[in-house]
Coordinates of C-alpha atoms in Angstrom, one line a residue:
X1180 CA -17.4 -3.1 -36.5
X1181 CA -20.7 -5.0 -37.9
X1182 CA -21.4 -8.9 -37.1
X1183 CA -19.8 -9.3 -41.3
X1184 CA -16.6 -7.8 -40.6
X1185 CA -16.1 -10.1 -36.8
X1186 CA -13.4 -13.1 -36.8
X1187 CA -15.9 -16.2 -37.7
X1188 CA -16.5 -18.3 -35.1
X1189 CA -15.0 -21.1 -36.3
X1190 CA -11.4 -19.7 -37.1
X1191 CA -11.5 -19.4 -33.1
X1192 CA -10.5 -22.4 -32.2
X1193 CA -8.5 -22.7 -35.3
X1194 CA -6.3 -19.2 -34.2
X1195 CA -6.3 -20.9 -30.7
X1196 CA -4.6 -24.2 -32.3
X1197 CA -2.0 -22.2 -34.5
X1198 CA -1.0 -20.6 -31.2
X1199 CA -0.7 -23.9 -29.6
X1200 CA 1.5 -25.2 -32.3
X1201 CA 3.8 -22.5 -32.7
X1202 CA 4.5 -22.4 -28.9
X1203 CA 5.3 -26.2 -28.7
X1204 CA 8.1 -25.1 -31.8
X1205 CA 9.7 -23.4 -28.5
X1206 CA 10.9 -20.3 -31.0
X1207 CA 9.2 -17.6 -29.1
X1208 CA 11.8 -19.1 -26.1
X1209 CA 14.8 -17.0 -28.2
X1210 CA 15.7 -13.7 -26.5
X1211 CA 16.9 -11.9 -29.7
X1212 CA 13.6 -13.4 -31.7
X1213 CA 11.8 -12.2 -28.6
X1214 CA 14.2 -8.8 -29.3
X1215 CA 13.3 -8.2 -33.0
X1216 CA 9.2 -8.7 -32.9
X1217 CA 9.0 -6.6 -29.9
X1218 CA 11.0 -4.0 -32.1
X1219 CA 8.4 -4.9 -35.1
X1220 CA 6.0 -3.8 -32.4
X1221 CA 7.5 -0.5 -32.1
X1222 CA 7.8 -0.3 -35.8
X1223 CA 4.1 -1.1 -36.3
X1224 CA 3.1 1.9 -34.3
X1225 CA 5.7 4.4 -35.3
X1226 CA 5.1 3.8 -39.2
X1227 CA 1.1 4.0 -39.1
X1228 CA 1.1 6.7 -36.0
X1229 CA -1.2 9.0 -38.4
X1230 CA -3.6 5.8 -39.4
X1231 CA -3.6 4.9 -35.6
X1232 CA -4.4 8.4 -34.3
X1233 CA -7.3 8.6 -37.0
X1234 CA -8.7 5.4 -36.0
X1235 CA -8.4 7.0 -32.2
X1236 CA -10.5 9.9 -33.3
X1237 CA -12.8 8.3 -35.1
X1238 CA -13.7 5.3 -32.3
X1239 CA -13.8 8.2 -29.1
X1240 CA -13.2 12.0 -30.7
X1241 CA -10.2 11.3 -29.0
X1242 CA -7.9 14.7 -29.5
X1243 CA -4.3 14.3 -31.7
X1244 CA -3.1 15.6 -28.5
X1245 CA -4.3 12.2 -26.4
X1246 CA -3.8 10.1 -29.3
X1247 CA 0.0 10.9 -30.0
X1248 CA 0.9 11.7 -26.1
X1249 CA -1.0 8.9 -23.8
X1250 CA -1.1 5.9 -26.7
X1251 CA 0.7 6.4 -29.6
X1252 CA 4.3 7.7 -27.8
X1253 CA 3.5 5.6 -24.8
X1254 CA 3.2 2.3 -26.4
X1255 CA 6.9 3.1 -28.8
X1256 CA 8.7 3.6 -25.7
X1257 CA 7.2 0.5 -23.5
X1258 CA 8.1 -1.6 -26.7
X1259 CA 11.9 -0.3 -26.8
X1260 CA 12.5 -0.9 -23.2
X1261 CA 11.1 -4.1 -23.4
X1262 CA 13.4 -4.9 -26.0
X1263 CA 16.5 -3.7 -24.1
X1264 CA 15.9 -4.8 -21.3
X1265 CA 15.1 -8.2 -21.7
X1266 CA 18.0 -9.8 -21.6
X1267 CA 18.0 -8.5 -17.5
X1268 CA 14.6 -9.0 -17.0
X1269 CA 15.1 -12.9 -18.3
X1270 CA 18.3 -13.8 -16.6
X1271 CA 18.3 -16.8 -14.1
X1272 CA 17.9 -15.6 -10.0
X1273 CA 20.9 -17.4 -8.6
X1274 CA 20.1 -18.1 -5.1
X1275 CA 23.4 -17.5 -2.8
X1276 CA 21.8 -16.3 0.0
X1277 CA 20.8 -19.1 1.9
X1278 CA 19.3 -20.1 5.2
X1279 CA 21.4 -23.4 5.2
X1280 CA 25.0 -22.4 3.4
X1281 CA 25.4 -25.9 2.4
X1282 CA 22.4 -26.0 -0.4
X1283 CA 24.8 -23.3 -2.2
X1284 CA 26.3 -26.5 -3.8
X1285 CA 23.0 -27.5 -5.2
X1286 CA 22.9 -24.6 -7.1
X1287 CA 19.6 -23.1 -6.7
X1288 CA 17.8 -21.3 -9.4
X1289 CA 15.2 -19.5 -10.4
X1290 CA 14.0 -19.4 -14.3
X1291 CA 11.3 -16.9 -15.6
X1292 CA 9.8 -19.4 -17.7
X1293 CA 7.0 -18.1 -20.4
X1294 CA 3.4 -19.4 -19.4
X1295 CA 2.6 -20.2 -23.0
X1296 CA -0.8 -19.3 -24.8
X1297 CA -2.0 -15.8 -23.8
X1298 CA -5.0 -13.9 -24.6
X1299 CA -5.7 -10.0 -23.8
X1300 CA -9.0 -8.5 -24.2
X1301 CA -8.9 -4.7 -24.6
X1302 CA -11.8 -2.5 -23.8
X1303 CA -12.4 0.3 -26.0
X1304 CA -11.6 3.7 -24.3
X1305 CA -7.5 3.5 -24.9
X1306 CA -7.5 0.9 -27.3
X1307 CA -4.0 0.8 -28.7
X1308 CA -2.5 0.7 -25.2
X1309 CA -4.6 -1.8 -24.1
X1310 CA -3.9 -4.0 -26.5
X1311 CA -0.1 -3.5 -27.0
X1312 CA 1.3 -3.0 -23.5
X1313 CA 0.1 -6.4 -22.2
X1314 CA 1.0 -7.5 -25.7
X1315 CA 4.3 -6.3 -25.5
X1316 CA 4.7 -7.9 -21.8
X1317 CA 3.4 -11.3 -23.2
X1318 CA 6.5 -10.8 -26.4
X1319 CA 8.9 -10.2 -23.4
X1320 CA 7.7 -13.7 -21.4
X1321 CA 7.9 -15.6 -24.8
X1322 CA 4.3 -16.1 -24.9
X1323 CA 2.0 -16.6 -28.2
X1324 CA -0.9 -14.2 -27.8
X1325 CA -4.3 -13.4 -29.1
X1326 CA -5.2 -9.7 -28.5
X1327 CA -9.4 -9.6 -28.5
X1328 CA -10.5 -6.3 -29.2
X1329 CA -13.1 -3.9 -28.5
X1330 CA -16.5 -4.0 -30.9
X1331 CA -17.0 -0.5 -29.3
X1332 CA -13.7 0.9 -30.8
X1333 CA -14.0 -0.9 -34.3
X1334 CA -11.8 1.5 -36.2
X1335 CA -8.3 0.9 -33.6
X1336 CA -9.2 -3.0 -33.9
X1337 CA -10.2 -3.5 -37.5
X1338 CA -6.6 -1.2 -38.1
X1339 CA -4.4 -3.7 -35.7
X1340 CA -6.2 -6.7 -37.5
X1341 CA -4.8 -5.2 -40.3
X1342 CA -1.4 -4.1 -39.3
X1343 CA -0.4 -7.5 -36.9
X1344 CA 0.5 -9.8 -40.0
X1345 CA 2.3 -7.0 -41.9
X1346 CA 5.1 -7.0 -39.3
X1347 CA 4.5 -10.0 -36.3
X1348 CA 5.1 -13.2 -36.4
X1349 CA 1.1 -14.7 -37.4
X1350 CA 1.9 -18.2 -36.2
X1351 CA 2.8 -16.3 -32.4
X1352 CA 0.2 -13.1 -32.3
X1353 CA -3.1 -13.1 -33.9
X1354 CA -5.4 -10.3 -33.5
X1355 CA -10.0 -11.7 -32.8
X1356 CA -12.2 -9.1 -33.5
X1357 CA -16.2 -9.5 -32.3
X1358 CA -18.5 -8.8 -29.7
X1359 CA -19.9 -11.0 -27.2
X1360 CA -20.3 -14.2 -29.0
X1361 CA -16.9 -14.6 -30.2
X1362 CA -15.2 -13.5 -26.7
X1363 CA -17.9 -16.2 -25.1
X1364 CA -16.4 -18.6 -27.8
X1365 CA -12.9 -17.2 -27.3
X1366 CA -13.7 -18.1 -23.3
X1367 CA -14.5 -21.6 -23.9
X1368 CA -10.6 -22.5 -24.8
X1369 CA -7.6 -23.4 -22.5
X1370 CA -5.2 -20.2 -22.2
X1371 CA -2.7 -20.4 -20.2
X1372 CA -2.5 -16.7 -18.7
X1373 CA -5.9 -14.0 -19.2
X1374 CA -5.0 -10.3 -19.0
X1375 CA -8.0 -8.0 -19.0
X1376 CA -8.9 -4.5 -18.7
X1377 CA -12.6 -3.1 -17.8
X1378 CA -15.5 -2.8 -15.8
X1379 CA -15.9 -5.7 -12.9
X1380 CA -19.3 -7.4 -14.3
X1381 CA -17.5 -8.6 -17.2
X1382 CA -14.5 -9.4 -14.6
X1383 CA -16.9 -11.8 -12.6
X1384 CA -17.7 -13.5 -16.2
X1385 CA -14.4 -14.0 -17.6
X1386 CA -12.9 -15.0 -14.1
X1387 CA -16.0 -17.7 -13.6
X1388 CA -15.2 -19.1 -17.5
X1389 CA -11.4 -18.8 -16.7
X1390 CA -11.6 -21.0 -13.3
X1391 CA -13.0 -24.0 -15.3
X1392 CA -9.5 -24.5 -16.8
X1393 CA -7.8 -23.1 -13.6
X1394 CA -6.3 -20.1 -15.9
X1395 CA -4.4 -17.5 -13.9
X1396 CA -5.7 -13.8 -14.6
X1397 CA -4.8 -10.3 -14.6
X1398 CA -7.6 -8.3 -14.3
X1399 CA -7.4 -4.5 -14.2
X1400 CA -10.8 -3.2 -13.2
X1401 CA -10.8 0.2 -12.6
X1402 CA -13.5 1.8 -9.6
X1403 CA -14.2 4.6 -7.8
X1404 CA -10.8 6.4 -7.4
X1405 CA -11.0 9.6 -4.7
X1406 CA -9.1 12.6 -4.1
X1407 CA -8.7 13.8 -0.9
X1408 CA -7.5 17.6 -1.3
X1409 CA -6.1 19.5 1.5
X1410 CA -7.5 23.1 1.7
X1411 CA -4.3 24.3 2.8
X1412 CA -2.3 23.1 -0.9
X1413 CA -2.6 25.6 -3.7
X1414 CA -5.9 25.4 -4.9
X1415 CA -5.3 26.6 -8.5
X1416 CA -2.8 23.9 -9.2
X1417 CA -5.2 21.6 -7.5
X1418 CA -8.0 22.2 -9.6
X1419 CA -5.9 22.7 -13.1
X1420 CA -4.7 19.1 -12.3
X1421 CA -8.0 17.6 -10.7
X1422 CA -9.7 19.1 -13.8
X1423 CA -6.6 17.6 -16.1
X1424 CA -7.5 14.5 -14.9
X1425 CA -11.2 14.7 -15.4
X1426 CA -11.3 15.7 -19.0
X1427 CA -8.9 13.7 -20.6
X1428 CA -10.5 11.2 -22.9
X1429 CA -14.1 12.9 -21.4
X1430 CA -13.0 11.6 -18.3
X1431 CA -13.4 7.8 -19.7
X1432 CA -10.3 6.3 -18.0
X1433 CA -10.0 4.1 -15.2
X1434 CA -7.7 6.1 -13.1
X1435 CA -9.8 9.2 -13.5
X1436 CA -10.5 11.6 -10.1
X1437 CA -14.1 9.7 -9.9
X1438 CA -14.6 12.1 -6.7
X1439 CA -13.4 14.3 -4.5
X1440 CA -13.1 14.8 -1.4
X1441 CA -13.1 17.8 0.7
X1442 CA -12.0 17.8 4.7
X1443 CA -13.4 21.7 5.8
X1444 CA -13.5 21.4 9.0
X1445 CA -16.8 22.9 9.2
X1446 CA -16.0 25.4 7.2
X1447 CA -18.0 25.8 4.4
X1448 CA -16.6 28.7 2.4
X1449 CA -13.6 26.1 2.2
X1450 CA -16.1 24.5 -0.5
X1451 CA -16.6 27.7 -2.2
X1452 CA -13.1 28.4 -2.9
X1453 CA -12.7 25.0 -4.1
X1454 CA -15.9 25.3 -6.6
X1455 CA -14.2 28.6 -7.7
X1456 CA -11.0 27.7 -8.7
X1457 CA -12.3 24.7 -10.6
X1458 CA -14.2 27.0 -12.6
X1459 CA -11.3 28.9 -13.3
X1460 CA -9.2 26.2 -14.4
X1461 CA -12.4 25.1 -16.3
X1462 CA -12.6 28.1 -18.4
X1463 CA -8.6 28.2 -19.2
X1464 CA -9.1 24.8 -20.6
X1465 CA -11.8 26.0 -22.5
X1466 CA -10.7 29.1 -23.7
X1467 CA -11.0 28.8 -27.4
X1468 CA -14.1 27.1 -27.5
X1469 CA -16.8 25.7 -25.2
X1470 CA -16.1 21.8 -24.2
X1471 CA -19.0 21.0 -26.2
X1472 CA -17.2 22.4 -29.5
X1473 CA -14.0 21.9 -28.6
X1474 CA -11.4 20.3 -30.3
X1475 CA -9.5 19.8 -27.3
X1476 CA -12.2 17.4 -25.4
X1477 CA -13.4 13.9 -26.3
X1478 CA -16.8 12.5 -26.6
X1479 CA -18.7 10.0 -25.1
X1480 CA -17.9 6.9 -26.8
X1481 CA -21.4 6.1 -27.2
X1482 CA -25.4 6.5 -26.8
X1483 CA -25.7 4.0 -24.6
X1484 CA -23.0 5.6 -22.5
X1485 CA -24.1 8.8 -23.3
X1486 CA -27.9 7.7 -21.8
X1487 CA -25.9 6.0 -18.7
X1488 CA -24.7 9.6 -17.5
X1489 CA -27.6 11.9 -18.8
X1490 CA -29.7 9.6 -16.1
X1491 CA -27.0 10.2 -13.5
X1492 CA -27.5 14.1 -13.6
X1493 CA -30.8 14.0 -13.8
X1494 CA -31.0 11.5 -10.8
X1495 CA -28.7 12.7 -8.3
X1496 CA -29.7 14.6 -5.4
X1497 CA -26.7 17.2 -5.7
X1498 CA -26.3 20.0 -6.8
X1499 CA -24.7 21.2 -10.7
X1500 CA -22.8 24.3 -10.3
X1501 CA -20.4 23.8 -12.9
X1502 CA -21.2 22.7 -16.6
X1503 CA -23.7 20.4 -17.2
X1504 CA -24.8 20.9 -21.0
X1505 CA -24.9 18.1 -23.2
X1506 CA -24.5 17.4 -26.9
X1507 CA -26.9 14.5 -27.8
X1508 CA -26.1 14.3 -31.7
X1509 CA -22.6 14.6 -30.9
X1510 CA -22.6 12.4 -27.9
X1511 CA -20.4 15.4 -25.8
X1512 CA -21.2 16.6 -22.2
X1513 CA -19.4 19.0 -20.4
X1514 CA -17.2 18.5 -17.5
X1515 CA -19.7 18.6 -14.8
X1516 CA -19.1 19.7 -11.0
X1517 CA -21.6 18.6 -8.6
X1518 CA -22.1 19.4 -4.7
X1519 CA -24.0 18.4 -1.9
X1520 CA -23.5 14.9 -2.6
X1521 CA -24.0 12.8 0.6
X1522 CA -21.8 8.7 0.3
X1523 CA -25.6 7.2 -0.9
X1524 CA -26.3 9.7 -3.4
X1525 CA -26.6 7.7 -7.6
X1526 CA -23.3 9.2 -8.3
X1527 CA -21.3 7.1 -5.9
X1528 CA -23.1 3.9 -6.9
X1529 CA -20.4 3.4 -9.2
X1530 CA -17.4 4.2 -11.5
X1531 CA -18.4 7.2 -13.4
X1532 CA -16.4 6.6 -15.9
X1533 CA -17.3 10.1 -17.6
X1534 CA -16.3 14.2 -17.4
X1535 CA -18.5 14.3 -13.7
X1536 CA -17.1 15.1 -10.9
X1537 CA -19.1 15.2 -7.6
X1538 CA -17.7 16.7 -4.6
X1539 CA -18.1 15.4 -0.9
X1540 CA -17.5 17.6 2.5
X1541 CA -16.0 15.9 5.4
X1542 CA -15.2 17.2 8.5
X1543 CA -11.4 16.4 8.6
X1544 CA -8.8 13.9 7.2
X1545 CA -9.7 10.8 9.2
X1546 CA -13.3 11.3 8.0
X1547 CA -12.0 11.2 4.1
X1548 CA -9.5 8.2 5.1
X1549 CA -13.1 6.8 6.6
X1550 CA -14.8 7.3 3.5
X1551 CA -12.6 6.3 1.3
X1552 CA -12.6 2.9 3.7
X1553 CA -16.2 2.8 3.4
X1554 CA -16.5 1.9 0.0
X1555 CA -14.4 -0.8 -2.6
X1556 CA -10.8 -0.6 -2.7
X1557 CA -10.0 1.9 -5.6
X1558 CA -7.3 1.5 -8.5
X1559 CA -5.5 4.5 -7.5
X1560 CA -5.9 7.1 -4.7
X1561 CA -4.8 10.7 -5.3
X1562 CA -4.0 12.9 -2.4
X1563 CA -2.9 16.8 -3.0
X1564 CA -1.3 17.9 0.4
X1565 CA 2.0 19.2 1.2
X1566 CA 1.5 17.9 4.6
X1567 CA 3.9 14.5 5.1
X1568 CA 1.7 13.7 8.3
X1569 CA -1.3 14.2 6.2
X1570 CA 0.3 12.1 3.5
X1571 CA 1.3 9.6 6.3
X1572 CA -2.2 9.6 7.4
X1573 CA -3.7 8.4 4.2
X1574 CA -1.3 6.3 3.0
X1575 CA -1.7 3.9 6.6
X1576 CA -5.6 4.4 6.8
X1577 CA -6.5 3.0 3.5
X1578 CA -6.1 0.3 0.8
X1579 CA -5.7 1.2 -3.1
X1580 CA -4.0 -0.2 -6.1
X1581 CA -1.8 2.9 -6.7
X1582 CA -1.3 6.4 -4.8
X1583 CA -0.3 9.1 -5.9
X1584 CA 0.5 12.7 -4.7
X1585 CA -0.4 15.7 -5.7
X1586 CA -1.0 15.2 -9.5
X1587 CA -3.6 12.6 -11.4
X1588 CA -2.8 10.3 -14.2
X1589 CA 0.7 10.8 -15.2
X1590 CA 1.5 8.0 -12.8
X1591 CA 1.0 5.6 -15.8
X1592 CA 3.9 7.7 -17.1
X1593 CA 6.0 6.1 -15.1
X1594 CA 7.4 2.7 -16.8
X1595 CA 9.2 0.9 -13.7
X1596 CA 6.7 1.5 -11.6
X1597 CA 4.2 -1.5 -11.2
X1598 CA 0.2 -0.6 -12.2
X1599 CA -2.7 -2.1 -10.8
X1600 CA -5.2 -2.9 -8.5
X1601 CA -6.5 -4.3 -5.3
X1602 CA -10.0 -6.1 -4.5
X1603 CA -12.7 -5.0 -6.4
X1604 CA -10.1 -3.0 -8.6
X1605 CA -8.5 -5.8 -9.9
X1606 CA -5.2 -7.8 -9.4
X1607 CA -2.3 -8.8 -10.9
X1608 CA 0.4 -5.8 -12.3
X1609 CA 1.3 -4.4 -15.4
X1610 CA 4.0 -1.9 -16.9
X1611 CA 7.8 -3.2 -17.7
X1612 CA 9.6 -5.8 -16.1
X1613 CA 6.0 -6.1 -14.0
X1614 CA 4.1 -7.1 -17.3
X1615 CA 6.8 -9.7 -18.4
X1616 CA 6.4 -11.2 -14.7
X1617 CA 3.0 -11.5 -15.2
X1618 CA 3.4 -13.8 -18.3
X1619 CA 6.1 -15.6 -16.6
X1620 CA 6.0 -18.4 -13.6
X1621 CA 8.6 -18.8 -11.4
X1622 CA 10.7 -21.9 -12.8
X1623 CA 12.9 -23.1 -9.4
X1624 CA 15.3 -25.2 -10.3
X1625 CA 18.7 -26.6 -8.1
X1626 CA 21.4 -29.3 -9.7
X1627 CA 22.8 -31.9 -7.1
X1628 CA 26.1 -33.1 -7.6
X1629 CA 27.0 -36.7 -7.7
X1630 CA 30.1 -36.1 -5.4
X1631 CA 27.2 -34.9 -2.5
X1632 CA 25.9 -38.9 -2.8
X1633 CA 28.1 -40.0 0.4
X1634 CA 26.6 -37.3 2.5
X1635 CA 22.8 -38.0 1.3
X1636 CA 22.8 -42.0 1.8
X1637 CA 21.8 -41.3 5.0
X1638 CA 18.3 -40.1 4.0
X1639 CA 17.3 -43.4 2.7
X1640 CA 15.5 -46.3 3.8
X1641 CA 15.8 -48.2 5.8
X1642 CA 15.2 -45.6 8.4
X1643 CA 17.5 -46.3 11.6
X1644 CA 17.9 -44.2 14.8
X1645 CA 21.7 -43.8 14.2
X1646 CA 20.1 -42.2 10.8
X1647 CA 18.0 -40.0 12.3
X1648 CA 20.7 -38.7 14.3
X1649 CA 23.1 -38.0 11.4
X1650 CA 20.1 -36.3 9.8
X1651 CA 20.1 -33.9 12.8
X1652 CA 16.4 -32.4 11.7
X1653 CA 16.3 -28.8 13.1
X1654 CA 13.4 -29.1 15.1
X1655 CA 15.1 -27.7 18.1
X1656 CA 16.1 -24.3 16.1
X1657 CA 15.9 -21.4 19.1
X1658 CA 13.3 -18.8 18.4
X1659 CA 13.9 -15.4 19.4
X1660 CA 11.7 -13.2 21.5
X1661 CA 9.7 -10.6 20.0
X1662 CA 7.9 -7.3 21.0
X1663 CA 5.0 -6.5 19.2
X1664 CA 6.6 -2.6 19.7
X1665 CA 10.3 -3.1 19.0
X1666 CA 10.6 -6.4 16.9
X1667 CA 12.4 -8.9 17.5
X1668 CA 14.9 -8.7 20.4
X1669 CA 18.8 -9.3 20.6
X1670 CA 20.3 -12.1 23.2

């Protein structure tokens, strides 16, 4: 994507306004209108699958595999349960429930009300999910949108800038393509909701230009996700699905392993077995060609993030006893294991976000929990252990946006269950019924009857003492005891 080919900085605003308008016509309020584009979205993706895996491979090397699996696939089904399930997911809460019985006659409500003008900004390492699951969520709130995508990934956006007015609505969803001075533009204007995925420098910008309009964000921000692995859980499926994890898109997602951790008890052959069975799970990947020719593995997206983890291996203090080689004219590096890495060692600076993989030894379970405490609060936490104490363990002794058991990844599989993070790794949640809540606001609502008017006339002023009585405030409402071990108590 060159500077010719970006959305002009002008039409900005002007894309902004048309959003603006078409919102105020209140037509993206229509559940069946909100039905049939989401349905268009699905439609979009399925008819140019081919075109959009190309664009995939052509942005990231990404593999038909990846393409037509984790995006392509992904994306059709998020749209079709969006669309089915929308008239659920937008039906009034009727409060019946209620600490005083006698507001049941006010008929309390609550409305998922659509926040209005959206924007997404997509980074580039799964660029058609990034842009069309929160698009598909911001559809399902009855929200206009702006998707800004990635300059790094020019193929994927130029090919949705293409595709979005052959089949949405282009007065409700517009597509911005540039690179930092069209987003800074893009910035400048009053959105009602900002969803963004990627790295938490940019987070810190868009939240600083988003809080001068008091714009509500999601931000999914990725971080250093660990894996704590338990000796005692079968270390081949461990590593096949550690490894998994690690290579797909060259390890450039945000809920990759980023490291792993390694309780041995002192035991330091525990390590060696460990090493060993990645490499075997290494080579079965990677038995028809090396990584670095393989048409199984990604490449680095670029030289600049290519340079980024060439200077990582070359700085780090550990030791590389897996892979290691590296493919400059083809921007490929293998999937790199490295030991001996102490918490302040370069490669635990930061995300990795790339196929390396260093390896920490702790001394038991509560050290990794430590550890893992030590540092920001990660997107996801994956744990392999059969062990529900273990499991217990972990889950109570640290904080993380997601955890997950004995696998990595396929948690985003998973459409009901809510995705995001926590601290540094973000906030806000994504994924179904999750995603249309986060282009929704609460809407309470409550209808008072006239007939009630004898029984409020005591609430107004003049303000007398025999009022106050028939008021009856509930100031004198008993309290129960409580145990800080047992809760609270009966009687």
């Amino acid at each position: 994507m060159d500077g010719t080919s970006y959305t002009p900085i002008s039409e900005i605003p002007e894309i902004y306004s048309k959003l603006r308008a078409t919102f105020r016509t209140r037509r993206t309020i229509s559940i069946p209108w909100r039905q049939q584009q989401l349905l268009q979205v699905a439609r979009m993706v399925q008819d140019n699958k081919d075109l959009i895996a190309q664009a995939l491979f052509n942005d990231v090397g990404k593999p038909a595999m990846e393409a037509y699996s984790y995006e392509i696939s992904l994306v059709l089904e998020r749209a079709l349960i969006a669309a089915t399930n929308l008239p659920e997911w937008t039906k009034p809460e009727h409060k019946t429930d209620l600490f005083d019985p006698n507001q049941k006659a006010w008929s309390p409500k609550v409305y998922f009300a659509p926040k209005g003008v959206v924007l997404v900004i997509v980074p580039w390492n799964f660029p058609l999910v990034l842009s069309i699951q929160p698009l598909i969520a911001a559809i399902s709130a009855g929200c206009c949108c702006a998707v800004k995508v990635s300059e790094i990934a020019p193929h994927t956006g130029h090919l949705l800038a293409d595709l979005f007015p052959k089949y949405l609505d282009p007065e409700a969803y517009q597509v911005i393509l540039g690179a930092v001075p069209e987003i800074t533009k893009t910035l400048e204007l009053k959105w009602d909701h900002i969803f963004y995925t990627g790295n938490g420098h940019a987070g810190r910008i868009i939240s600083a230009a988003a809080a001068k309009h008091l714009t509500p964000l999601t931000l999914e921000l990725g971080g250093k996700s660990p894996v704590i692995l338990d000796p005692s859980y079968d270390l081949d499926i461990a590593a096949k699905r550690i490894m998994y994890g690690k290579v797909l898109n060259c390890g450039q997602i945000c809920v990759a392993p980023d490291y792993l951790i390694v309780p041995t008890s002192g035991n330091h052959e525990i390590l060696n077995k460990v090493v060993e069975t990645l490499r075997r799970a290494y080579n079965s990947f990677f038995s028809d060609a090396p990584p670095l020719e393989s048409t199984s593995y990604a490449r680095i997206v670029s030289k600049n993030h290519f340079d980024r983890l060439s200077s990582l291996l070359t700085r780090t203090n550990g030791v590389t006893v897996l892979g290691g080689k590296m493919n400059t004219e083809r921007l490929k590096i293998e999937p790199t294991i490295v030991t001996g890495i102490q918490p302040d060692d370069v490669l635990m600076e930061g995300e990795l976000f790339g196929p390396i993989l260093p390896i920490i030894e702790v001394g038991t379970f509560e050290d990794a929990c430590e550890l893992v405490s030590q540092g920001d609060h990660p997107l996801v936490l994956y744990a392999f252990t059969q062990n529900e104490a273990i499991k217990t363990l972990i889950r109570d002794s640290t904080t993380s946006g997601n955890l997950v058991y004995n696998d990595t990844f396929i948690q985003l599989g998973v459409a009901e269950l809510p995705f995001g993070g926590v601290g540094e790794s973000g906030y806000g949640r994504q994924h179904g019924r999750y995603g249309f809540e986060s282009f929704s606001y609460l809407r309470s609502s409550i209808d008072m009857p006239l007939e009630l008017e004898r029984v409020l006339t005591v609430r107004y002023p003049p303000y007398t003492p025999d009022n106050l009585k028939l008021m009856n405030p509930n100031v004198n409402i008993k309290i129960p005891q409580c145990s800080p071990t047992a809760g609270i108590l009966k009687g």
